[in-house]
Tab-separated table of C-alpha atoms in Angstrom:
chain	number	residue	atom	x	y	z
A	1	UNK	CA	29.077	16.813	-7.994
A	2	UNK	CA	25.655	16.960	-6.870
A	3	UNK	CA	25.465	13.325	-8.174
A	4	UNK	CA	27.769	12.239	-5.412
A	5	UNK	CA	27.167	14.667	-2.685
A	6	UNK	CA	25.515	12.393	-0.111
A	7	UNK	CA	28.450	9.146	-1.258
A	8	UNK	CA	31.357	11.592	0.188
A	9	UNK	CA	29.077	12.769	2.897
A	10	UNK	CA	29.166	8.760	3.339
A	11	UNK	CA	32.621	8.362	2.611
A	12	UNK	CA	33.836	11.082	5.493
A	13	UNK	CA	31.880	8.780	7.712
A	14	UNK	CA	33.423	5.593	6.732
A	15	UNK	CA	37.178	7.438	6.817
A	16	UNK	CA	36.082	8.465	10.831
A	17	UNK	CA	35.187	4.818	11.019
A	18	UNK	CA	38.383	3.411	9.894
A	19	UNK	CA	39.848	5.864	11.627
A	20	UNK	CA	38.526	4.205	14.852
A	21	UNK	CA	39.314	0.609	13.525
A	22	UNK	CA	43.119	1.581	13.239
A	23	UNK	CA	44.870	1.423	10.106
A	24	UNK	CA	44.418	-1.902	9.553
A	25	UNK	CA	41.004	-1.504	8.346
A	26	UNK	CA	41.994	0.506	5.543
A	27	UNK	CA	43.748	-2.661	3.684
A	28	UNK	CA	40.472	-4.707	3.709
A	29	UNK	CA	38.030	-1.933	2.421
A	30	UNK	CA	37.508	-1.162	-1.123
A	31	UNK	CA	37.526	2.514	-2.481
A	32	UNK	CA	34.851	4.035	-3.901
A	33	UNK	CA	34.947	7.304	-6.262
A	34	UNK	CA	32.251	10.233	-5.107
A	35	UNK	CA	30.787	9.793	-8.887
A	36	UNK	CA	27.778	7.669	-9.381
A	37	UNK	CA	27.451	4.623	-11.863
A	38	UNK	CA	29.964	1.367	-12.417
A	39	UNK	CA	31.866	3.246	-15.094
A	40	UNK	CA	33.641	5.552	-12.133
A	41	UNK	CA	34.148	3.286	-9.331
A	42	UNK	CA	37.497	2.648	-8.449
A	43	UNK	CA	37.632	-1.577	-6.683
A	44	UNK	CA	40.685	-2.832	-5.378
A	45	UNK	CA	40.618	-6.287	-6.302
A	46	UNK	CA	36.638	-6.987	-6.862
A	47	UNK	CA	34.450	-7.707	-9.547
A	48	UNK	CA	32.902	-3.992	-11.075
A	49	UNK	CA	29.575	-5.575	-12.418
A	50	UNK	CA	28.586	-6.565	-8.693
A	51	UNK	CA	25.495	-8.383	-7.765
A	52	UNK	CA	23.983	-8.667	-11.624
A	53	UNK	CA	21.383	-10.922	-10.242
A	54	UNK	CA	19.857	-8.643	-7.913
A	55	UNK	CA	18.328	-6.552	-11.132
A	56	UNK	CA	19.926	-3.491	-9.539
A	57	UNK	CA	19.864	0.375	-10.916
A	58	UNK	CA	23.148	2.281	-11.220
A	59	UNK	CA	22.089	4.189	-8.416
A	60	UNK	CA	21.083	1.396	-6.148
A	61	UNK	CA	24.312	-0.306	-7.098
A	62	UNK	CA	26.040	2.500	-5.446
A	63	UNK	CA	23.689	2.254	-2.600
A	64	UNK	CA	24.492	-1.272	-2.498
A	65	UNK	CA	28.416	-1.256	-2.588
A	66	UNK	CA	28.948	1.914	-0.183
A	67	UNK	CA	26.466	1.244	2.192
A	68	UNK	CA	28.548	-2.519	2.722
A	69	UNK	CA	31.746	-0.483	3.461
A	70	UNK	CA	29.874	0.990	6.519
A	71	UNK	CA	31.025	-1.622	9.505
A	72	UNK	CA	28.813	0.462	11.533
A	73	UNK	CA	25.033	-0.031	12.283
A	74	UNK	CA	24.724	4.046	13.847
A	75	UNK	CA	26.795	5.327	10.324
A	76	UNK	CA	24.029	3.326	8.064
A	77	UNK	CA	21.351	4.936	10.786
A	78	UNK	CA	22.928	8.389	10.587
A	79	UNK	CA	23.477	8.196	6.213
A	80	UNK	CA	19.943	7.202	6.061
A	81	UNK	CA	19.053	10.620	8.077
A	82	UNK	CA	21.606	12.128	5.667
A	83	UNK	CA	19.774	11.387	2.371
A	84	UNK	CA	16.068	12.702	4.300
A	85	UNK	CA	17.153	15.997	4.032
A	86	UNK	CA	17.559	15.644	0.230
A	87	UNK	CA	14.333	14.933	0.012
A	88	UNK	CA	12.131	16.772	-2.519
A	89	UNK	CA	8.737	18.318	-1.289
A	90	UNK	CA	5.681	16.364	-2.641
A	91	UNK	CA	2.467	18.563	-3.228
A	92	UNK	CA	-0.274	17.739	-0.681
A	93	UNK	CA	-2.469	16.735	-3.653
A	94	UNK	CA	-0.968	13.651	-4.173
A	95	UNK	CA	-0.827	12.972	-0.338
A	96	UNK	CA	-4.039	10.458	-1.470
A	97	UNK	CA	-5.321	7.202	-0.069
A	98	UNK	CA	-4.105	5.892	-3.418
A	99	UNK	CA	-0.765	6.534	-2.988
A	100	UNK	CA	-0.525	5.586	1.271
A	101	UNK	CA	1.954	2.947	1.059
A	102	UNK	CA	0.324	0.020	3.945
A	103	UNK	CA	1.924	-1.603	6.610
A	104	UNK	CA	4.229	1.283	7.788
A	105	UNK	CA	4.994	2.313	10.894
A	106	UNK	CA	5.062	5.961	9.918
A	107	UNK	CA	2.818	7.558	6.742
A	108	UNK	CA	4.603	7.201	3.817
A	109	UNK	CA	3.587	8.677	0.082
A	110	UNK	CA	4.516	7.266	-3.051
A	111	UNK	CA	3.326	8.891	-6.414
A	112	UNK	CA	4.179	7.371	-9.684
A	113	UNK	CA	4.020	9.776	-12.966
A	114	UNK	CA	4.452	8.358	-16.830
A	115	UNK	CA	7.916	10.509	-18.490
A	116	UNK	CA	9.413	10.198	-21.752
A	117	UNK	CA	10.197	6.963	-23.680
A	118	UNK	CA	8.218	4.930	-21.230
A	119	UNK	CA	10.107	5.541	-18.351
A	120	UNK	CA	8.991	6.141	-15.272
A	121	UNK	CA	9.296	8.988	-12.096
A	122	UNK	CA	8.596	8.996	-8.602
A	123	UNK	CA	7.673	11.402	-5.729
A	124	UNK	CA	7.399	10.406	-1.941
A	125	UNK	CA	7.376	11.805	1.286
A	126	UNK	CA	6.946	10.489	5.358
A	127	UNK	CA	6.376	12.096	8.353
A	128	UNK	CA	9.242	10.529	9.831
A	129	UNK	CA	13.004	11.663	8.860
A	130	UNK	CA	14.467	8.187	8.839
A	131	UNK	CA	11.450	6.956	6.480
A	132	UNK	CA	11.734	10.037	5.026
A	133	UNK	CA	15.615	8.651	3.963
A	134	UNK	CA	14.491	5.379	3.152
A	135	UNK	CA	11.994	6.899	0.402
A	136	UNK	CA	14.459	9.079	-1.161
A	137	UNK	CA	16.773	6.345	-1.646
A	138	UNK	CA	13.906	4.429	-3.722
A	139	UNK	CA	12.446	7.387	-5.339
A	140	UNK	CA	15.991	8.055	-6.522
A	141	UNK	CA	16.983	5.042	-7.411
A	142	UNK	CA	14.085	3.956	-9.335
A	143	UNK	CA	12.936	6.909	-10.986
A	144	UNK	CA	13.818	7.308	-14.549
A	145	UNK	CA	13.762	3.661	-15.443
A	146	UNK	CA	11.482	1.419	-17.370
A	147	UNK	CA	8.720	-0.459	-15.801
A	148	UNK	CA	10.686	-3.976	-16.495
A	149	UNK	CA	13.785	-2.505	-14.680
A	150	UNK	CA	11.983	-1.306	-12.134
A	151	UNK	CA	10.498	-5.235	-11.599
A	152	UNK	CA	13.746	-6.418	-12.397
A	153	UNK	CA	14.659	-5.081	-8.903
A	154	UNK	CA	15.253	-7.885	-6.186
A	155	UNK	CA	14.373	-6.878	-2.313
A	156	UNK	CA	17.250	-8.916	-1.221
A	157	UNK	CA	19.982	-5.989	-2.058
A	158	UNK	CA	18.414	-4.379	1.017
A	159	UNK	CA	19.944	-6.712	3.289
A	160	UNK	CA	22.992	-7.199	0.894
A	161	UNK	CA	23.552	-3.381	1.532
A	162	UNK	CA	23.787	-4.086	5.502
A	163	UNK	CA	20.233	-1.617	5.424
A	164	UNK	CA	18.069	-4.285	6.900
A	165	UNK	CA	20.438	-4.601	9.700
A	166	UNK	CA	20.100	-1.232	10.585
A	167	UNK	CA	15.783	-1.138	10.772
A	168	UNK	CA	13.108	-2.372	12.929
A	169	UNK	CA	11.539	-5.273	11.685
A	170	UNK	CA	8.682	-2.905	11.375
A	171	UNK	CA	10.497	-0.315	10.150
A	172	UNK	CA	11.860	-3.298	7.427
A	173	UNK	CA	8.730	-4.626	6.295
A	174	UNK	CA	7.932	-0.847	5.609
A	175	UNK	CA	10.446	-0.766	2.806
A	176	UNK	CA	9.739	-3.683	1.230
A	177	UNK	CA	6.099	-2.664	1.293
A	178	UNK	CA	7.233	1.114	-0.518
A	179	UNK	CA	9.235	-0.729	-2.965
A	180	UNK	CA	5.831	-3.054	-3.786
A	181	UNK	CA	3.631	-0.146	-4.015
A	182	UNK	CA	6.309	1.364	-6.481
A	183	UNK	CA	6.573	-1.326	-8.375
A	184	UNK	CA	2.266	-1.875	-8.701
A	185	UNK	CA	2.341	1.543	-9.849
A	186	UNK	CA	4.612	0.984	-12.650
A	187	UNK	CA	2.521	-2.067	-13.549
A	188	UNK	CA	-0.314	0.272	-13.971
A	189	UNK	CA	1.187	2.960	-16.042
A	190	UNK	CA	2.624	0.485	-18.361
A	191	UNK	CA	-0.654	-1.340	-18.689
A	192	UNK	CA	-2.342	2.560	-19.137
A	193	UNK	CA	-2.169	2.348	-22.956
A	194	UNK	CA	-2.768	-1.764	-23.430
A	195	UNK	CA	-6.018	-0.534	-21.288
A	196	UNK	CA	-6.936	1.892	-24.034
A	197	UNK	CA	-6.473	-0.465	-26.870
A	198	UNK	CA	-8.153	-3.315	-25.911
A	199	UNK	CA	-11.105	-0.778	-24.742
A	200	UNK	CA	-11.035	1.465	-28.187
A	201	UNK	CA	-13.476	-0.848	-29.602
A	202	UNK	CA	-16.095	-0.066	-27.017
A	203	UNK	CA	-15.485	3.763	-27.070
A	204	UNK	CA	-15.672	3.309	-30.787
A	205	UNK	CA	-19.203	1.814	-30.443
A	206	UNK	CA	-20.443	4.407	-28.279
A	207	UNK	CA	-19.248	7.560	-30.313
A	208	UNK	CA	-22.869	7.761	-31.829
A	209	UNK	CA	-24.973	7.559	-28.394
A	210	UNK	CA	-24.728	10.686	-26.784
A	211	UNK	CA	-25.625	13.970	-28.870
A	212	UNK	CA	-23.663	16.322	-26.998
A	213	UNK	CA	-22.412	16.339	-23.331
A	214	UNK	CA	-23.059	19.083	-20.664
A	215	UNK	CA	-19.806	20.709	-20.307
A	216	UNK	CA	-18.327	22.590	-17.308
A	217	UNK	CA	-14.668	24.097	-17.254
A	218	UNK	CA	-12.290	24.893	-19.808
A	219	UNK	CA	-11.183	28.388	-21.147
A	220	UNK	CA	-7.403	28.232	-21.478
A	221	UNK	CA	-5.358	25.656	-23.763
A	222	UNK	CA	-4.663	22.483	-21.589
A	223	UNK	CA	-8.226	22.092	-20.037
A	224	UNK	CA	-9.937	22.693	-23.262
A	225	UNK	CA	-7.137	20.499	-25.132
A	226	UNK	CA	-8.406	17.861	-21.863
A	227	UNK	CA	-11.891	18.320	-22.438
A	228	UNK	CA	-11.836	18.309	-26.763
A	229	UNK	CA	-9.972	15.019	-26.002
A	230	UNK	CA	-12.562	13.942	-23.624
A	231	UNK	CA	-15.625	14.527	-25.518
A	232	UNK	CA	-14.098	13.041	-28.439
A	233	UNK	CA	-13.132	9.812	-27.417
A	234	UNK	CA	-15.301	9.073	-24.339
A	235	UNK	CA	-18.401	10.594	-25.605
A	236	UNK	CA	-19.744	11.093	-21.963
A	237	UNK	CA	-23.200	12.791	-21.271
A	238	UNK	CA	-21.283	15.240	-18.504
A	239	UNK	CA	-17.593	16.618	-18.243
A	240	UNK	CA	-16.919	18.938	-15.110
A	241	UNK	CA	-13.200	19.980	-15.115
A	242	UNK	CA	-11.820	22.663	-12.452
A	243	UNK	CA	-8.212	24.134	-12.281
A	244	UNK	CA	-7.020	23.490	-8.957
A	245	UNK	CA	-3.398	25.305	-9.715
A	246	UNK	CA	-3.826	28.270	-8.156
A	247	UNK	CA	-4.379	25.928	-4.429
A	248	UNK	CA	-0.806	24.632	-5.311
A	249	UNK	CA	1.180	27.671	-6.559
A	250	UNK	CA	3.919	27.129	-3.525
A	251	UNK	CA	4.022	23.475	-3.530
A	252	UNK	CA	5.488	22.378	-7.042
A	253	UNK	CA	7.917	19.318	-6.884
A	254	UNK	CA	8.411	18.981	-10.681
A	255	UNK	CA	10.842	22.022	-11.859
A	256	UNK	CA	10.003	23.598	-14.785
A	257	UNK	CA	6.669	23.575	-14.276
A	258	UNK	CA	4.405	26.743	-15.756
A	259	UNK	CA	2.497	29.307	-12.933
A	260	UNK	CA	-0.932	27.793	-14.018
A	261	UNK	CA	-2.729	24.643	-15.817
A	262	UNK	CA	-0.695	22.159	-13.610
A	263	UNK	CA	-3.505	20.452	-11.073
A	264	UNK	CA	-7.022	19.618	-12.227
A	265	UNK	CA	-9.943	18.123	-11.087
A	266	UNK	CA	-11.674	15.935	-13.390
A	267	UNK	CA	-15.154	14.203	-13.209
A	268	UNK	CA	-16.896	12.419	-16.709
A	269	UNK	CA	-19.644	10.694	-16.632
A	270	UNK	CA	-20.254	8.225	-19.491
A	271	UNK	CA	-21.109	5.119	-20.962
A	272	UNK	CA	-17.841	4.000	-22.106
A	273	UNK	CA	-16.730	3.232	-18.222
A	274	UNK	CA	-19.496	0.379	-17.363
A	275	UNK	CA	-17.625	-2.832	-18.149
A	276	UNK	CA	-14.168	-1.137	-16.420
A	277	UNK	CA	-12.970	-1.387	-12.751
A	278	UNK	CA	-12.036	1.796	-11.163
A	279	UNK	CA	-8.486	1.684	-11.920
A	280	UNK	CA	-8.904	0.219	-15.609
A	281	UNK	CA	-11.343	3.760	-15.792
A	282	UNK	CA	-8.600	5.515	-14.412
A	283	UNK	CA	-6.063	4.099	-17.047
A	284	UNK	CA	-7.895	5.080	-19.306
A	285	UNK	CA	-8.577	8.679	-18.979
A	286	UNK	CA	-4.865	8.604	-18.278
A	287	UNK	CA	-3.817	7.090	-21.554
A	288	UNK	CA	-6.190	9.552	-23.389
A	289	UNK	CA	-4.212	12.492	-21.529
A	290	UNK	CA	-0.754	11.081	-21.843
A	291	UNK	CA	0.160	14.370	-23.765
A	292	UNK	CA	-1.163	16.748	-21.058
A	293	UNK	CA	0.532	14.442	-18.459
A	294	UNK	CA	3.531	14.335	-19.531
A	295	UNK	CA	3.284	18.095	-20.469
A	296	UNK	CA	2.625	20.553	-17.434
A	297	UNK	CA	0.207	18.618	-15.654
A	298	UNK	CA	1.624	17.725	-12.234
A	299	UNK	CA	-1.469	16.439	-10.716
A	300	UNK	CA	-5.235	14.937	-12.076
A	301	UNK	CA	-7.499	13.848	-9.641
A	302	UNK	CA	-10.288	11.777	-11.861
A	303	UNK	CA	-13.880	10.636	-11.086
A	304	UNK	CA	-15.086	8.709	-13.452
A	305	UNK	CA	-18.485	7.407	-13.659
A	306	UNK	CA	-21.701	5.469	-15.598
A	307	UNK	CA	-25.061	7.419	-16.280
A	308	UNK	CA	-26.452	4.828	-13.587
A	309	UNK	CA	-23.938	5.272	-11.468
């Protein structure tokens, strides 16, 4: 299955392994089924619901449990090479300061995006193939989850898994630094709509300032269903919004996506934002849009203002 494409690509390595060991090595190993997920693993003599307290994923479980049948240092090297060229392309609009994870020894992107049922997806890229490996398996093995599973997640299973063995310090403290970013992001798109409610009071008290807003943009259903909601709720004394899709057309990671309305620039100015921080701001127009976002729009770049600002 696709599922388990890259665990038998894994598993051909760790049969040329044992293969070197002699047959010996065979008895002591456990095997593993190519499907993903506790329910289809096949253990010879060992506990199924392994490592409970790490707070791992079904996917990361996998990662966890194959990776430790590897008694190689190259194989984990050469599997994490393996899973960078599974990596999906991440548009160049998201390639933001924002979303630069720090500390790396290469550039690493992380992107988080709100899905159904409060569950959370990732996109990420590097400019180095065996980073580029290392952010698949997180963006894989996160994505999809809730933001408490996602925080349930302990660092420690990367040196369970034998991966810490394999890295640089440098290259180490890089992936625990991705898997902070992703989790900070989470944090933030949970807290999105607790921003807007504890805020609805003050864009409640500002509905009757401003007599009508100067208005640029619009003209085709999801930017004016973004600015109606906009002007409603914000009351702001200027809304610019500009379709960036047609820049993007050959860059879409999200499939299923529609040819236009996907990436917009958005800039409000209004009274509403002057007891927020940036990123509460940000939150904000975010939880307003949570339709549109979880809709087609792949990408909104905000800037988000006061009159005095």
């Amino acid at each position: 299955t696709n599922e388990g494409s890259w665990r038998m690509q894994l598993s051909l390595s760790w049969v040329l392994a044992v293969g070197w060991a002699g047959p010996q090595a065979s008895q002591v190993l456990p095997a593993v089924s190519c499907a993903r997920g506790p329910a289809h693993r096949v253990w010879m003599g060992q506990n199924p619901e392994q490592n409970p307290e790490l707070g791992l994923t079904p996917y990361l479980e996998d990662v966890v449990e194959t990776f430790k049948m590897v008694p190689d240092q190259k194989l984990r090297y050469q599997q994490l090479l393996f899973l960078a060229q599974k990596a999906k392309p991440m548009d160049d609009s998201l390639k933001v300061p924002d979303n630069k994870v720090p500390g790396c020894l290469s550039t690493v992107f992380v992107h988080a995006r709100p899905g159904e049922a409060g569950r959370i997806f990732y996109d990420g890229d590097s400019d180095a193939m065996l980073t580029k490996g290392l952010v698949v398996l997180l963006t894989e093995g996160l994505s999809g989850h809730t933001v408490e599973e996602i925080l349930a997640v302990d660092p420690k299973f990367i040196a369970e898994a034998g991966i810490a063995s394999s890295l640089t310090p440098g290259r180490n403290n890089g992936l625990l630094n991705m898997l902070a970013l992703m989790k900070k992001k989470a944090q933030q798109i949970a807290s999105g709509s607790a921003v807007a409610a504890e805020f609805a009071s003050v864009v409640a008290a500002q509905q009757s300032v401003v007599a009508g807003p100067v208005v640029e943009g619009g003209s085709a259903p999801v930017a004016d269903s973004i600015i109606r909601k906009v002007c409603e709720k914000l009351k702001p004394t200027r809304v610019k919004l500009v379709d960036n899709s047609a820049q993007h057309a050959g860059h879409k990671s999200r499939e299923g996506l529609a040819d236009g309305e996907t990436h917009f620039a958005l800039e409000v100015v209004s009274e509403v934002f002057a007891p927020l921080s940036m990123v509460q701001r940000h939150q904000l127009v975010y939880a307003l849009l949570d339709a549109e976002m979880k809709g087609s729009v792949h990408a909104l770049q905000i800037v988000a203002r006061t009159p005095s600002e």
